[in-house]
Amino acid sequence: MNTTVTFEIAKLLKEKGFDKQATCFYAKKGSKVFGIDEHGRYYPIKHLYKTLFVCGNAAVLNENNAYLAPTIAETVMWLHEKHDIWIHVCYMTDDKIWWWDCYKYKKENGLLNHPAHCKDFNLQSPTEAYQSAIEYCLKEIIK
């Protein structure tokens, strides 16, 4: 899934210590954003809250004012590598809906714990399902 995570998920990722590189970012409300021209010169740009920027094309004065926005796939792998959480997304052909489950790997006994099932059965795409699962994991599983 090469879709970039939403602003809300990017904000949660920062709170939970996301530490990987990303190609995009969102800027905090009220922070100064600068465009970068082809000669590497910076110029101020007006940004709308929750606007997605591409790293290298724009920058903020202070990196604390940026929420990194990885892709869904990068986020799923970070959850797996950093927190031993695996997200499983499926399609119900009869109902034409998407749903998810997430699992937590327990290192001490090698077993999978099944901490959550999808409760929203109005998910219309794999992107919606993954984003729903990621948001749940960041809010409810990772403390």
Short mmCIF file of N, CA, C and O in Angstrom, two decimals:
data_model
loop_
_atom_site.label_atom_id
_atom_site.label_comp_id
_atom_site.label_asym_id
_atom_site.label_seq_id
_atom_site.Cartn_x
_atom_site.Cartn_y
_atom_site.Cartn_z
N MET A 1 0.84 -1.17 0.00
CA MET A 1 0.00 0.00 0.00
C MET A 1 0.89 1.24 0.00
O MET A 1 1.49 1.58 1.01
N ASN A 2 0.95 1.89 -1.12
CA ASN A 2 1.78 3.09 -1.25
C ASN A 2 1.06 4.36 -0.87
O ASN A 2 1.60 5.45 -1.03
N THR A 3 -0.15 4.25 -0.37
CA THR A 3 -0.90 5.42 0.08
C THR A 3 -0.28 5.96 1.36
O THR A 3 0.03 5.20 2.27
N THR A 4 -0.13 7.27 1.43
CA THR A 4 0.41 7.91 2.63
C THR A 4 -0.66 7.91 3.73
O THR A 4 -1.84 8.04 3.45
N VAL A 5 -0.23 7.77 4.97
CA VAL A 5 -1.17 7.78 6.09
C VAL A 5 -1.83 9.14 6.23
O VAL A 5 -1.31 10.15 5.75
N THR A 6 -2.96 9.17 6.90
CA THR A 6 -3.69 10.42 7.12
C THR A 6 -2.96 11.30 8.14
O THR A 6 -2.07 10.84 8.87
N PHE A 7 -3.38 12.55 8.21
CA PHE A 7 -2.83 13.48 9.19
C PHE A 7 -2.98 12.92 10.60
O PHE A 7 -2.04 12.96 11.40
N GLU A 8 -4.17 12.41 10.92
CA GLU A 8 -4.43 11.90 12.27
C GLU A 8 -3.50 10.75 12.63
O GLU A 8 -2.98 10.67 13.74
N ILE A 9 -3.26 9.85 11.68
CA ILE A 9 -2.35 8.73 11.93
C ILE A 9 -0.91 9.23 12.04
O ILE A 9 -0.16 8.77 12.91
N ALA A 10 -0.51 10.17 11.21
CA ALA A 10 0.85 10.74 11.30
C ALA A 10 1.08 11.35 12.68
O ALA A 10 2.15 11.19 13.28
N LYS A 11 0.08 12.03 13.19
CA LYS A 11 0.18 12.64 14.52
C LYS A 11 0.33 11.56 15.60
O LYS A 11 1.17 11.68 16.49
N LEU A 12 -0.47 10.50 15.50
CA LEU A 12 -0.35 9.39 16.46
C LEU A 12 1.01 8.71 16.36
O LEU A 12 1.59 8.32 17.39
N LEU A 13 1.50 8.54 15.15
CA LEU A 13 2.82 7.92 14.97
C LEU A 13 3.91 8.72 15.67
O LEU A 13 4.80 8.15 16.30
N LYS A 14 3.85 10.04 15.57
CA LYS A 14 4.84 10.88 16.26
C LYS A 14 4.74 10.68 17.77
O LYS A 14 5.76 10.54 18.44
N GLU A 15 3.52 10.64 18.30
CA GLU A 15 3.32 10.42 19.74
C GLU A 15 3.85 9.07 20.19
O GLU A 15 4.32 8.93 21.32
N LYS A 16 3.80 8.07 19.31
CA LYS A 16 4.23 6.71 19.66
C LYS A 16 5.69 6.43 19.31
O LYS A 16 6.17 5.33 19.45
N GLY A 17 6.40 7.47 18.84
CA GLY A 17 7.84 7.32 18.61
C GLY A 17 8.23 6.77 17.26
O GLY A 17 9.30 6.15 17.14
N PHE A 18 7.45 7.00 16.23
CA PHE A 18 7.82 6.55 14.89
C PHE A 18 9.19 7.12 14.56
O PHE A 18 9.42 8.33 14.67
N ASP A 19 10.12 6.24 14.15
CA ASP A 19 11.52 6.66 14.00
C ASP A 19 12.13 6.29 12.64
O ASP A 19 13.34 6.22 12.50
N LYS A 20 11.30 6.04 11.66
CA LYS A 20 11.79 5.70 10.32
C LYS A 20 11.74 6.94 9.43
O LYS A 20 11.09 7.92 9.73
N GLN A 21 12.45 6.87 8.31
CA GLN A 21 12.38 7.96 7.35
C GLN A 21 11.07 7.88 6.58
O GLN A 21 10.49 6.81 6.43
N ALA A 22 10.63 9.02 6.11
CA ALA A 22 9.41 9.08 5.29
C ALA A 22 9.64 10.10 4.18
O ALA A 22 10.46 11.00 4.31
N THR A 23 8.91 9.96 3.11
CA THR A 23 9.08 10.88 1.99
C THR A 23 8.13 12.07 2.06
O THR A 23 8.27 13.01 1.28
N CYS A 24 7.16 12.01 2.98
CA CYS A 24 6.19 13.10 3.11
C CYS A 24 6.02 13.49 4.58
O CYS A 24 6.41 12.74 5.48
N PHE A 25 5.43 14.66 4.79
CA PHE A 25 5.14 15.12 6.15
C PHE A 25 3.97 16.08 6.14
O PHE A 25 3.61 16.65 5.11
N TYR A 26 3.37 16.24 7.32
CA TYR A 26 2.37 17.27 7.57
C TYR A 26 3.01 18.25 8.54
O TYR A 26 3.83 17.86 9.37
N ALA A 27 2.63 19.51 8.47
CA ALA A 27 3.14 20.52 9.39
C ALA A 27 2.10 20.81 10.47
O ALA A 27 0.90 20.79 10.20
N LYS A 28 2.59 21.05 11.68
CA LYS A 28 1.70 21.44 12.76
C LYS A 28 1.01 22.75 12.43
O LYS A 28 1.56 23.57 11.70
N LYS A 29 -0.16 22.93 13.00
CA LYS A 29 -0.92 24.16 12.77
C LYS A 29 -0.11 25.37 13.23
O LYS A 29 0.47 25.37 14.30
N GLY A 30 -0.04 26.39 12.40
CA GLY A 30 0.66 27.62 12.74
C GLY A 30 2.15 27.60 12.52
O GLY A 30 2.82 28.62 12.73
N SER A 31 2.72 26.48 12.11
CA SER A 31 4.17 26.44 11.90
C SER A 31 4.51 27.03 10.52
O SER A 31 3.69 27.03 9.62
N LYS A 32 5.72 27.52 10.40
CA LYS A 32 6.17 28.11 9.15
C LYS A 32 6.69 27.01 8.24
O LYS A 32 7.50 26.18 8.65
N VAL A 33 6.23 27.03 7.00
CA VAL A 33 6.64 26.05 6.00
C VAL A 33 7.34 26.79 4.87
O VAL A 33 6.93 27.87 4.47
N PHE A 34 8.40 26.16 4.37
CA PHE A 34 9.19 26.76 3.30
C PHE A 34 9.26 25.80 2.12
O PHE A 34 9.47 24.60 2.31
N GLY A 35 9.09 26.36 0.93
CA GLY A 35 9.32 25.59 -0.28
C GLY A 35 10.81 25.61 -0.58
O GLY A 35 11.54 26.48 -0.10
N ILE A 36 11.26 24.65 -1.37
CA ILE A 36 12.66 24.58 -1.75
C ILE A 36 12.72 24.56 -3.28
O ILE A 36 12.14 23.68 -3.91
N ASP A 37 13.40 25.55 -3.88
CA ASP A 37 13.46 25.60 -5.34
C ASP A 37 14.55 24.67 -5.89
O ASP A 37 15.26 24.01 -5.13
N GLU A 38 14.67 24.65 -7.22
CA GLU A 38 15.62 23.73 -7.86
C GLU A 38 17.08 24.05 -7.56
O GLU A 38 17.96 23.23 -7.79
N HIS A 39 17.35 25.23 -6.98
CA HIS A 39 18.71 25.60 -6.60
C HIS A 39 18.96 25.41 -5.10
O HIS A 39 19.99 25.82 -4.59
N GLY A 40 17.99 24.83 -4.41
CA GLY A 40 18.14 24.60 -2.98
C GLY A 40 17.84 25.80 -2.12
O GLY A 40 18.15 25.81 -0.94
N ARG A 41 17.23 26.83 -2.71
CA ARG A 41 16.89 28.03 -1.95
C ARG A 41 15.51 27.86 -1.31
O ARG A 41 14.61 27.28 -1.91
N TYR A 42 15.38 28.40 -0.12
CA TYR A 42 14.13 28.32 0.63
C TYR A 42 13.31 29.59 0.44
O TYR A 42 13.86 30.68 0.37
N TYR A 43 12.01 29.44 0.36
CA TYR A 43 11.09 30.58 0.28
C TYR A 43 9.84 30.23 1.08
O TYR A 43 9.41 29.08 1.12
N PRO A 44 9.28 31.21 1.79
CA PRO A 44 8.11 30.92 2.61
C PRO A 44 6.89 30.59 1.74
O PRO A 44 6.69 31.19 0.69
N ILE A 45 6.13 29.62 2.21
CA ILE A 45 4.87 29.29 1.53
C ILE A 45 3.76 29.23 2.56
O ILE A 45 4.00 28.93 3.74
N LYS A 46 2.57 29.53 2.12
CA LYS A 46 1.41 29.44 2.99
C LYS A 46 0.93 27.99 2.95
O LYS A 46 0.88 27.37 1.88
N HIS A 47 0.63 27.46 4.09
CA HIS A 47 0.12 26.09 4.09
C HIS A 47 -1.23 26.01 4.79
O HIS A 47 -1.49 26.75 5.74
N LEU A 48 -2.05 25.14 4.28
CA LEU A 48 -3.32 24.86 4.91
C LEU A 48 -3.10 23.73 5.90
O LEU A 48 -2.33 22.80 5.63
N TYR A 49 -3.76 23.83 7.01
CA TYR A 49 -3.65 22.79 8.04
C TYR A 49 -3.99 21.43 7.44
O TYR A 49 -4.93 21.30 6.66
N LYS A 50 -3.21 20.45 7.76
CA LYS A 50 -3.36 19.05 7.31
C LYS A 50 -2.98 18.85 5.84
O LYS A 50 -3.36 17.89 5.22
N THR A 51 -2.19 19.78 5.30
CA THR A 51 -1.69 19.63 3.93
C THR A 51 -0.49 18.70 3.94
O THR A 51 0.39 18.81 4.79
N LEU A 52 -0.43 17.79 2.98
CA LEU A 52 0.68 16.86 2.85
C LEU A 52 1.78 17.50 2.01
O LEU A 52 1.52 18.02 0.93
N PHE A 53 3.02 17.48 2.53
CA PHE A 53 4.18 18.02 1.82
C PHE A 53 5.15 16.90 1.51
O PHE A 53 5.26 15.93 2.27
N VAL A 54 5.90 17.05 0.43
CA VAL A 54 6.94 16.10 0.05
C VAL A 54 8.26 16.58 0.61
O VAL A 54 8.65 17.74 0.38
N CYS A 55 8.97 15.71 1.33
CA CYS A 55 10.29 16.05 1.85
C CYS A 55 11.22 16.35 0.67
O CYS A 55 11.20 15.63 -0.32
N GLY A 56 11.99 17.40 0.79
CA GLY A 56 12.88 17.82 -0.29
C GLY A 56 12.27 18.91 -1.14
O GLY A 56 12.98 19.67 -1.78
N ASN A 57 10.93 18.99 -1.16
CA ASN A 57 10.24 20.07 -1.86
C ASN A 57 9.77 21.14 -0.89
O ASN A 57 9.47 22.26 -1.28
N ALA A 58 9.68 20.76 0.39
CA ALA A 58 9.24 21.68 1.44
C ALA A 58 9.93 21.30 2.74
O ALA A 58 10.42 20.19 2.90
N ALA A 59 9.96 22.26 3.67
CA ALA A 59 10.60 22.02 4.96
C ALA A 59 9.96 22.91 6.02
O ALA A 59 9.29 23.89 5.69
N VAL A 60 10.17 22.57 7.29
CA VAL A 60 9.75 23.40 8.41
C VAL A 60 11.01 23.87 9.13
O VAL A 60 12.06 23.24 9.02
N LEU A 61 10.91 24.98 9.86
CA LEU A 61 12.08 25.51 10.58
C LEU A 61 12.55 24.53 11.65
O LEU A 61 13.74 24.34 11.85
N ASN A 62 11.61 23.93 12.35
CA ASN A 62 11.92 23.04 13.46
C ASN A 62 11.30 21.68 13.18
O ASN A 62 10.09 21.60 12.96
N GLU A 63 12.10 20.63 13.19
CA GLU A 63 11.55 19.30 12.87
C GLU A 63 10.48 18.85 13.85
O GLU A 63 9.68 17.97 13.54
N ASN A 64 10.42 19.44 15.04
CA ASN A 64 9.35 19.12 15.98
C ASN A 64 7.99 19.60 15.47
O ASN A 64 6.95 19.19 15.99
N ASN A 65 7.99 20.47 14.46
CA ASN A 65 6.74 20.98 13.89
C ASN A 65 6.25 20.13 12.72
O ASN A 65 5.31 20.51 12.03
N ALA A 66 6.90 19.00 12.49
CA ALA A 66 6.50 18.13 11.38
C ALA A 66 6.03 16.78 11.91
O ALA A 66 6.57 16.25 12.87
N TYR A 67 5.00 16.27 11.26
CA TYR A 67 4.54 14.90 11.50
C TYR A 67 4.92 14.10 10.27
O TYR A 67 4.38 14.34 9.18
N LEU A 68 5.85 13.17 10.41
CA LEU A 68 6.24 12.34 9.28
C LEU A 68 5.04 11.53 8.81
O LEU A 68 4.25 11.05 9.62
N ALA A 69 4.92 11.36 7.51
CA ALA A 69 3.78 10.65 6.92
C ALA A 69 4.28 9.50 6.04
O ALA A 69 4.43 9.65 4.83
N PRO A 70 4.54 8.35 6.64
CA PRO A 70 4.97 7.20 5.85
C PRO A 70 3.80 6.60 5.07
O PRO A 70 2.64 6.99 5.27
N THR A 71 4.10 5.65 4.23
CA THR A 71 3.03 4.93 3.54
C THR A 71 2.39 3.94 4.50
O THR A 71 2.94 3.64 5.58
N ILE A 72 1.26 3.42 4.11
CA ILE A 72 0.58 2.41 4.93
C ILE A 72 1.50 1.20 5.09
O ILE A 72 1.64 0.67 6.20
N ALA A 73 2.14 0.76 4.01
CA ALA A 73 3.02 -0.40 4.09
C ALA A 73 4.18 -0.16 5.05
O ALA A 73 4.52 -1.04 5.86
N GLU A 74 4.79 1.01 5.01
CA GLU A 74 5.88 1.33 5.93
C GLU A 74 5.40 1.33 7.38
O GLU A 74 6.10 0.89 8.28
N THR A 75 4.18 1.81 7.58
CA THR A 75 3.61 1.85 8.94
C THR A 75 3.32 0.45 9.44
O THR A 75 3.62 0.12 10.60
N VAL A 76 2.76 -0.40 8.59
CA VAL A 76 2.48 -1.79 8.98
C VAL A 76 3.78 -2.49 9.36
O VAL A 76 3.84 -3.20 10.37
N MET A 77 4.84 -2.29 8.58
CA MET A 77 6.12 -2.92 8.89
C MET A 77 6.72 -2.36 10.17
O MET A 77 7.31 -3.11 10.96
N TRP A 78 6.59 -1.06 10.43
CA TRP A 78 7.08 -0.46 11.67
C TRP A 78 6.34 -1.06 12.87
O TRP A 78 6.97 -1.39 13.89
N LEU A 79 5.03 -1.21 12.77
CA LEU A 79 4.26 -1.83 13.86
C LEU A 79 4.75 -3.25 14.12
O LEU A 79 4.86 -3.68 15.27
N HIS A 80 5.06 -3.96 13.05
CA HIS A 80 5.55 -5.33 13.19
C HIS A 80 6.95 -5.37 13.81
O HIS A 80 7.20 -6.11 14.76
N GLU A 81 7.86 -4.57 13.29
CA GLU A 81 9.25 -4.60 13.74
C GLU A 81 9.42 -4.00 15.14
O GLU A 81 10.18 -4.52 15.94
N LYS A 82 8.74 -2.92 15.42
CA LYS A 82 8.94 -2.18 16.68
C LYS A 82 8.04 -2.69 17.81
O LYS A 82 8.43 -2.70 18.97
N HIS A 83 6.81 -3.11 17.47
CA HIS A 83 5.83 -3.45 18.51
C HIS A 83 5.28 -4.86 18.41
O HIS A 83 4.35 -5.21 19.15
N ASP A 84 5.83 -5.67 17.50
CA ASP A 84 5.40 -7.06 17.33
C ASP A 84 3.90 -7.18 17.06
O ASP A 84 3.22 -8.09 17.52
N ILE A 85 3.37 -6.23 16.30
CA ILE A 85 1.95 -6.23 15.93
C ILE A 85 1.85 -6.53 14.43
O ILE A 85 2.58 -5.96 13.63
N TRP A 86 0.94 -7.43 14.09
CA TRP A 86 0.70 -7.72 12.69
C TRP A 86 -0.76 -7.47 12.36
O TRP A 86 -1.66 -7.89 13.07
N ILE A 87 -0.99 -6.75 11.27
CA ILE A 87 -2.35 -6.43 10.82
C ILE A 87 -2.70 -7.33 9.64
O ILE A 87 -1.92 -7.47 8.70
N HIS A 88 -3.88 -7.91 9.71
CA HIS A 88 -4.39 -8.81 8.67
C HIS A 88 -5.68 -8.19 8.13
O HIS A 88 -6.62 -7.97 8.88
N VAL A 89 -5.70 -7.89 6.84
CA VAL A 89 -6.88 -7.29 6.20
C VAL A 89 -7.47 -8.30 5.22
O VAL A 89 -6.74 -8.95 4.48
N CYS A 90 -8.80 -8.42 5.23
CA CYS A 90 -9.49 -9.37 4.35
C CYS A 90 -10.71 -8.73 3.70
O CYS A 90 -11.23 -7.73 4.18
N TYR A 91 -11.16 -9.38 2.64
CA TYR A 91 -12.33 -8.93 1.90
C TYR A 91 -13.42 -9.99 2.00
O TYR A 91 -13.16 -11.17 1.78
N MET A 92 -14.62 -9.58 2.36
CA MET A 92 -15.77 -10.48 2.42
C MET A 92 -16.53 -10.32 1.11
O MET A 92 -17.21 -9.32 0.89
N THR A 93 -16.38 -11.31 0.21
CA THR A 93 -16.97 -11.18 -1.12
C THR A 93 -18.49 -11.14 -1.10
O THR A 93 -19.10 -10.42 -1.90
N ASP A 94 -19.11 -11.87 -0.20
CA ASP A 94 -20.58 -11.88 -0.15
C ASP A 94 -21.13 -10.51 0.23
O ASP A 94 -22.11 -10.05 -0.34
N ASP A 95 -20.50 -9.87 1.20
CA ASP A 95 -20.97 -8.57 1.68
C ASP A 95 -20.28 -7.39 1.01
O ASP A 95 -20.67 -6.24 1.21
N LYS A 96 -19.23 -7.67 0.26
CA LYS A 96 -18.45 -6.65 -0.44
C LYS A 96 -17.93 -5.58 0.52
O LYS A 96 -18.05 -4.38 0.27
N ILE A 97 -17.34 -6.04 1.62
CA ILE A 97 -16.75 -5.13 2.59
C ILE A 97 -15.37 -5.64 2.99
O ILE A 97 -15.05 -6.81 2.84
N TRP A 98 -14.58 -4.74 3.52
CA TRP A 98 -13.25 -5.05 4.02
C TRP A 98 -13.29 -5.05 5.54
O TRP A 98 -14.05 -4.31 6.15
N TRP A 99 -12.46 -5.87 6.18
CA TRP A 99 -12.36 -5.92 7.63
C TRP A 99 -10.93 -6.27 8.00
O TRP A 99 -10.12 -6.61 7.14
N TRP A 100 -10.59 -6.16 9.28
CA TRP A 100 -9.23 -6.43 9.73
C TRP A 100 -9.22 -7.14 11.08
O TRP A 100 -10.17 -7.08 11.84
N ASP A 101 -8.11 -7.78 11.34
CA ASP A 101 -7.74 -8.33 12.64
C ASP A 101 -6.31 -7.89 12.90
O ASP A 101 -5.55 -7.66 11.96
N CYS A 102 -5.95 -7.78 14.16
CA CYS A 102 -4.54 -7.55 14.45
C CYS A 102 -4.09 -8.54 15.51
O CYS A 102 -4.87 -9.01 16.33
N TYR A 103 -2.82 -8.88 15.43
CA TYR A 103 -2.21 -9.88 16.30
C TYR A 103 -0.99 -9.29 16.97
O TYR A 103 -0.27 -8.50 16.38
N LYS A 104 -0.74 -9.72 18.19
CA LYS A 104 0.46 -9.29 18.92
C LYS A 104 1.28 -10.54 19.21
O LYS A 104 0.79 -11.48 19.82
N TYR A 105 2.52 -10.53 18.76
CA TYR A 105 3.42 -11.65 18.96
C TYR A 105 4.02 -11.55 20.35
O TYR A 105 4.53 -10.51 20.74
N LYS A 106 3.95 -12.62 21.13
CA LYS A 106 4.54 -12.64 22.47
C LYS A 106 5.89 -13.32 22.39
O LYS A 106 5.99 -14.51 22.12
N LYS A 107 6.93 -12.57 22.68
CA LYS A 107 8.29 -13.08 22.54
C LYS A 107 8.61 -14.21 23.51
O LYS A 107 9.35 -15.12 23.19
N GLU A 108 8.03 -14.14 24.72
CA GLU A 108 8.41 -15.12 25.73
C GLU A 108 7.96 -16.55 25.40
O GLU A 108 8.62 -17.49 25.74
N ASN A 109 6.84 -16.70 24.68
CA ASN A 109 6.40 -18.06 24.37
C ASN A 109 6.18 -18.28 22.87
O ASN A 109 5.77 -19.36 22.46
N GLY A 110 6.43 -17.27 22.07
CA GLY A 110 6.32 -17.41 20.63
C GLY A 110 4.90 -17.51 20.10
O GLY A 110 4.69 -17.88 18.96
N LEU A 111 3.92 -17.21 20.93
CA LEU A 111 2.53 -17.34 20.51
C LEU A 111 1.97 -16.01 20.03
O LEU A 111 2.44 -14.95 20.41
N LEU A 112 0.95 -16.11 19.22
CA LEU A 112 0.24 -14.92 18.76
C LEU A 112 -0.96 -14.67 19.64
O LEU A 112 -1.74 -15.57 19.92
N ASN A 113 -1.09 -13.46 20.10
CA ASN A 113 -2.25 -13.02 20.85
C ASN A 113 -3.16 -12.29 19.86
O ASN A 113 -2.68 -11.62 18.97
N HIS A 114 -4.44 -12.41 20.00
CA HIS A 114 -5.38 -11.80 19.07
C HIS A 114 -6.11 -10.67 19.77
O HIS A 114 -7.24 -10.82 20.22
N PRO A 115 -5.47 -9.48 19.87
CA PRO A 115 -6.05 -8.42 20.70
C PRO A 115 -7.21 -7.66 20.11
O PRO A 115 -7.93 -6.99 20.83
N ALA A 116 -7.45 -7.73 18.79
CA ALA A 116 -8.51 -6.89 18.26
C ALA A 116 -9.11 -7.42 16.97
O ALA A 116 -8.41 -7.99 16.14
N HIS A 117 -10.40 -7.20 16.83
CA HIS A 117 -11.16 -7.48 15.61
C HIS A 117 -11.76 -6.18 15.13
O HIS A 117 -12.11 -5.31 15.93
N CYS A 118 -11.95 -6.09 13.85
CA CYS A 118 -12.60 -4.91 13.26
C CYS A 118 -14.04 -4.81 13.76
O CYS A 118 -14.76 -5.80 13.80
N LYS A 119 -14.42 -3.62 14.16
CA LYS A 119 -15.80 -3.39 14.60
C LYS A 119 -16.58 -2.53 13.60
O LYS A 119 -17.77 -2.37 13.71
N ASP A 120 -15.87 -1.97 12.62
CA ASP A 120 -16.49 -1.12 11.61
C ASP A 120 -16.65 -1.94 10.33
O ASP A 120 -15.68 -2.24 9.65
N PHE A 121 -17.88 -2.29 10.03
CA PHE A 121 -18.11 -3.11 8.83
C PHE A 121 -18.63 -2.28 7.66
O PHE A 121 -19.37 -2.76 6.83
N ASN A 122 -18.20 -1.02 7.60
CA ASN A 122 -18.52 -0.16 6.46
C ASN A 122 -17.27 0.21 5.68
O ASN A 122 -17.28 1.19 4.95
N LEU A 123 -16.20 -0.53 5.86
CA LEU A 123 -14.95 -0.22 5.18
C LEU A 123 -15.05 -0.65 3.73
O LEU A 123 -15.35 -1.80 3.43
N GLN A 124 -14.80 0.28 2.82
CA GLN A 124 -15.05 0.05 1.40
C GLN A 124 -13.81 -0.24 0.57
O GLN A 124 -13.92 -0.50 -0.62
N SER A 125 -12.62 -0.19 1.20
CA SER A 125 -11.40 -0.43 0.43
C SER A 125 -10.32 -0.98 1.36
O SER A 125 -10.41 -0.84 2.58
N PRO A 126 -9.29 -1.58 0.79
CA PRO A 126 -8.18 -2.04 1.64
C PRO A 126 -7.50 -0.86 2.34
O PRO A 126 -7.06 -1.00 3.48
N THR A 127 -7.43 0.28 1.69
CA THR A 127 -6.83 1.47 2.31
C THR A 127 -7.59 1.85 3.57
O THR A 127 -6.99 2.09 4.61
N GLU A 128 -8.92 1.91 3.49
CA GLU A 128 -9.72 2.23 4.66
C GLU A 128 -9.52 1.20 5.76
O GLU A 128 -9.44 1.55 6.94
N ALA A 129 -9.45 -0.07 5.40
CA ALA A 129 -9.27 -1.13 6.40
C ALA A 129 -7.92 -1.01 7.09
O ALA A 129 -7.83 -1.09 8.32
N TYR A 130 -6.85 -0.83 6.32
CA TYR A 130 -5.53 -0.68 6.94
C TYR A 130 -5.47 0.56 7.82
O TYR A 130 -4.93 0.51 8.93
N GLN A 131 -6.00 1.67 7.36
CA GLN A 131 -5.94 2.88 8.17
C GLN A 131 -6.75 2.72 9.45
O GLN A 131 -6.33 3.18 10.52
N SER A 132 -7.88 2.05 9.38
CA SER A 132 -8.69 1.79 10.57
C SER A 132 -7.92 0.92 11.57
O SER A 132 -7.88 1.20 12.76
N ALA A 133 -7.28 -0.13 11.06
CA ALA A 133 -6.50 -1.02 11.92
C ALA A 133 -5.30 -0.31 12.54
O ALA A 133 -5.01 -0.47 13.73
N ILE A 134 -4.58 0.47 11.74
CA ILE A 134 -3.42 1.20 12.24
C ILE A 134 -3.84 2.16 13.34
O ILE A 134 -3.21 2.22 14.40
N GLU A 135 -4.90 2.91 13.10
CA GLU A 135 -5.37 3.86 14.10
C GLU A 135 -5.76 3.14 15.40
O GLU A 135 -5.42 3.58 16.49
N TYR A 136 -6.44 2.00 15.27
CA TYR A 136 -6.80 1.23 16.46
C TYR A 136 -5.55 0.79 17.23
O TYR A 136 -5.48 0.95 18.45
N CYS A 137 -4.57 0.25 16.52
CA CYS A 137 -3.34 -0.22 17.18
C CYS A 137 -2.63 0.91 17.90
O CYS A 137 -2.16 0.74 19.03
N LEU A 138 -2.54 2.08 17.26
CA LEU A 138 -1.84 3.21 17.86
C LEU A 138 -2.58 3.76 19.07
O LEU A 138 -1.95 4.24 20.02
N LYS A 139 -3.90 3.71 19.05
CA LYS A 139 -4.68 4.26 20.17
C LYS A 139 -4.90 3.25 21.29
O LYS A 139 -4.87 3.62 22.46
N GLU A 140 -5.12 1.99 20.94
CA GLU A 140 -5.58 1.02 21.94
C GLU A 140 -4.56 -0.03 22.36
O GLU A 140 -4.64 -0.55 23.47
N ILE A 141 -3.63 -0.37 21.51
CA ILE A 141 -2.69 -1.45 21.85
C ILE A 141 -1.36 -0.91 22.36
O ILE A 141 -0.82 -1.39 23.34
N ILE A 142 -0.83 0.10 21.67
CA ILE A 142 0.45 0.67 22.08
C ILE A 142 0.19 1.76 23.12
O ILE A 142 -0.43 2.76 22.82
N LYS A 143 0.64 1.53 24.31
CA LYS A 143 0.39 2.50 25.40
C LYS A 143 1.60 3.34 25.69
O LYS A 143 2.67 3.16 25.45
#
